[in-house]
PDB file of C-alpha atoms in Angstrom:
ATOM      1  CA  MET M   1      -5.297  12.195  25.838  1.00  0.00           C
ATOM      2  CA  LEU M   2      -5.075  14.365  22.537  1.00  0.00           C
ATOM      3  CA  TRP M   3      -4.059  13.369  19.179  1.00  0.00           C
ATOM      4  CA  PRO M   4      -2.575  15.522  16.621  1.00  0.00           C
ATOM      5  CA  SER M   5      -4.768  16.891  13.302  1.00  0.00           C
ATOM      6  CA  TRP M   6      -3.777  14.522  10.118  1.00  0.00           C
ATOM      7  CA  LYS M   7      -4.493  14.893   6.555  1.00  0.00           C
ATOM      8  CA  GLY M   8      -7.999  14.682   5.680  1.00  0.00           C
ATOM      9  CA  ASP M   9      -8.948  15.982   9.019  1.00  0.00           C
ATOM     10  CA  ARG M  10     -12.018  18.340   7.412  1.00  0.00           C
ATOM     11  CA  GLY M  11     -10.800  21.097   9.727  1.00  0.00           C
ATOM     12  CA  VAL M  12     -10.769  19.320  13.045  1.00  0.00           C
ATOM     13  CA  ASP M  13      -8.658  21.243  15.616  1.00  0.00           C
ATOM     14  CA  VAL M  14      -8.757  18.455  18.664  1.00  0.00           C
ATOM     15  CA  VAL M  15      -9.438  15.040  18.729  1.00  0.00           C
ATOM     16  CA  ALA M  16      -9.310  13.796  22.509  1.00  0.00           C
ATOM     17  CA  LEU M  17     -10.739  11.623  25.350  1.00  0.00           C
ATOM     18  CA  ASP M  18     -12.958  13.285  27.579  1.00  0.00           C
ATOM     19  CA  PRO M  19     -12.584  12.432  31.577  1.00  0.00           C
ATOM     20  CA  SER M  20     -15.444   9.759  30.582  1.00  0.00           C
ATOM     21  CA  GLU M  21     -13.037   8.222  27.907  1.00  0.00           C
ATOM     22  CA  VAL M  22     -15.595   9.549  25.150  1.00  0.00           C
ATOM     23  CA  ARG M  23     -13.575  10.376  22.128  1.00  0.00           C
ATOM     24  CA  THR M  24     -14.365  14.052  21.283  1.00  0.00           C
ATOM     25  CA  VAL M  25     -13.692  16.309  17.933  1.00  0.00           C
ATOM     26  CA  VAL M  26     -13.217  20.004  18.429  1.00  0.00           C
ATOM     27  CA  GLN M  27     -13.367  22.682  15.433  1.00  0.00           C
ATOM     28  CA  CYS M  28     -12.336  25.974  16.223  1.00  0.00           C
ATOM     29  CA  LYS M  29     -13.112  28.798  13.905  1.00  0.00           C
ATOM     30  CA  ARG M  30     -11.596  32.431  14.451  1.00  0.00           C
ATOM     31  CA  TYR M  31     -14.509  34.440  12.745  1.00  0.00           C
ATOM     32  CA  LEU M  32     -15.611  37.838  12.631  1.00  0.00           C
ATOM     33  CA  ASN M  33     -18.583  37.007  10.794  1.00  0.00           C
ATOM     34  CA  LYS M  34     -21.246  34.208  12.070  1.00  0.00           C
ATOM     35  CA  VAL M  35     -20.226  30.591  11.370  1.00  0.00           C
ATOM     36  CA  SER M  36     -22.477  28.836   8.883  1.00  0.00           C
ATOM     37  CA  ALA M  37     -23.705  25.196   9.079  1.00  0.00           C
ATOM     38  CA  ASP M  38     -21.102  23.810   6.903  1.00  0.00           C
ATOM     39  CA  PRO M  39     -18.459  23.342   9.623  1.00  0.00           C
ATOM     40  CA  ILE M  40     -20.796  21.567  11.955  1.00  0.00           C
ATOM     41  CA  GLN M  41     -22.032  19.223   8.779  1.00  0.00           C
ATOM     42  CA  ARG M  42     -18.167  18.537   8.223  1.00  0.00           C
ATOM     43  CA  LEU M  43     -17.290  17.974  11.899  1.00  0.00           C
ATOM     44  CA  HIS M  44     -20.426  15.398  12.119  1.00  0.00           C
ATOM     45  CA  SER M  45     -19.305  13.470   9.206  1.00  0.00           C
ATOM     46  CA  PHE M  46     -15.756  13.552  10.395  1.00  0.00           C
ATOM     47  CA  ALA M  47     -16.831  12.083  14.056  1.00  0.00           C
ATOM     48  CA  ILE M  48     -19.153   9.499  12.570  1.00  0.00           C
ATOM     49  CA  THR M  49     -16.252   8.354  10.186  1.00  0.00           C
ATOM     50  CA  ARG M  50     -13.794   8.126  13.789  1.00  0.00           C
ATOM     51  CA  ASN M  51     -16.378   7.030  16.021  1.00  0.00           C
ATOM     52  CA  ALA M  52     -16.175  10.263  18.193  1.00  0.00           C
ATOM     53  CA  GLY M  53     -19.021  10.226  20.961  1.00  0.00           C
ATOM     54  CA  ARG M  54     -19.028  13.880  21.182  1.00  0.00           C
ATOM     55  CA  LYS M  55     -18.643  17.054  18.819  1.00  0.00           C
ATOM     56  CA  ILE M  56     -17.874  20.876  19.724  1.00  0.00           C
ATOM     57  CA  VAL M  57     -17.535  23.562  17.363  1.00  0.00           C
ATOM     58  CA  ILE M  58     -15.953  26.888  19.198  1.00  0.00           C
ATOM     59  CA  THR M  59     -16.183  30.433  17.451  1.00  0.00           C
ATOM     60  CA  THR M  60     -14.658  33.938  18.646  1.00  0.00           C
ATOM     61  CA  ALA M  61     -17.771  35.192  17.268  1.00  0.00           C
ATOM     62  CA  ASP M  62     -21.780  33.752  16.775  1.00  0.00           C
ATOM     63  CA  PHE M  63     -23.525  31.122  14.849  1.00  0.00           C
ATOM     64  CA  THR M  64     -26.174  31.372  12.122  1.00  0.00           C
ATOM     65  CA  LYS M  65     -29.601  30.236  12.352  1.00  0.00           C
ATOM     66  CA  ASP M  66     -29.129  27.458  10.006  1.00  0.00           C
ATOM     67  CA  ALA M  67     -25.699  26.301  12.082  1.00  0.00           C
ATOM     68  CA  ILE M  68     -27.783  26.464  15.178  1.00  0.00           C
ATOM     69  CA  ASP M  69     -30.358  24.180  13.782  1.00  0.00           C
ATOM     70  CA  GLU M  70     -27.695  21.907  12.021  1.00  0.00           C
ATOM     71  CA  ALA M  71     -26.002  21.659  15.784  1.00  0.00           C
ATOM     72  CA  LYS M  72     -29.209  20.535  17.152  1.00  0.00           C
ATOM     73  CA  ARG M  73     -30.028  17.922  14.457  1.00  0.00           C
ATOM     74  CA  THR M  74     -26.465  16.382  14.744  1.00  0.00           C
ATOM     75  CA  GLY M  75     -26.074  16.678  18.687  1.00  0.00           C
ATOM     76  CA  THR M  76     -23.063  19.042  18.036  1.00  0.00           C
ATOM     77  CA  ASP M  77     -22.103  21.074  21.063  1.00  0.00           C
ATOM     78  CA  LEU M  78     -21.765  24.901  20.212  1.00  0.00           C
ATOM     79  CA  LEU M  79     -19.658  27.704  22.002  1.00  0.00           C
ATOM     80  CA  ASP M  80     -20.008  31.049  20.844  1.00  0.00           C
ATOM     81  CA  GLY M  81     -17.462  34.196  21.567  1.00  0.00           C
ATOM     82  CA  GLN M  82     -19.647  34.942  25.102  1.00  0.00           C
ATOM     83  CA  ASP M  83     -19.402  31.426  25.834  1.00  0.00           C
ATOM     84  CA  LEU M  84     -15.635  31.565  25.200  1.00  0.00           C
ATOM     85  CA  GLN M  85     -15.114  34.405  27.278  1.00  0.00           C
ATOM     86  CA  GLU M  86     -16.840  32.889  30.057  1.00  0.00           C
ATOM     87  CA  LEU M  87     -14.705  29.976  30.015  1.00  0.00           C
ATOM     88  CA  VAL M  88     -11.250  31.904  29.855  1.00  0.00           C
ATOM     89  CA  GLY M  89     -12.531  33.752  32.694  1.00  0.00           C
ATOM     90  CA  LYS M  90     -13.564  30.794  35.074  1.00  0.00           C
ATOM     91  CA  PHE M  91     -10.492  28.870  33.844  1.00  0.00           C
ATOM     92  CA  LEU M  92      -7.633  31.420  33.186  1.00  0.00           C
ATOM     93  CA  PRO M  93      -8.806  34.399  35.167  1.00  0.00           C
ATOM     94  CA  ASP M  94      -5.299  35.810  34.832  1.00  0.00           C
ATOM     95  CA  PHE M  95      -5.208  35.895  31.247  1.00  0.00           C
ATOM     96  CA  LEU M  96      -8.553  38.293  30.878  1.00  0.00           C
ATOM     97  CA  SER M  97      -7.078  40.746  33.572  1.00  0.00           C
ATOM     98  CA  SER M  98      -3.722  41.036  31.769  1.00  0.00           C
ATOM     99  CA  SER M  99      -5.062  41.482  28.581  1.00  0.00           C
ATOM    100  CA  ALA M 100      -7.506  44.600  29.547  1.00  0.00           C
TER     101      ALA M 100
END
């Protein structure tokens, strides 16, 4: 189940229930440079106020050391560009072969 973003969403792109019905919040960052700790902190705050049990930040790039440390402290899952490419290859193999 997905919910649309709303005003004051602090950059959250997806709010959904995972298969175990845990509310999950996702923030996506299409960056060329590394993602800092700031989006992780904002997502964590949003998750607390919305009773979300899982937090995920996805980027096309990578994460700074501070961002990785913040994710560990806040229990936020991180997916970098390499992780994203692997997931697309696994679940959407035709997408990668058609864009080559």
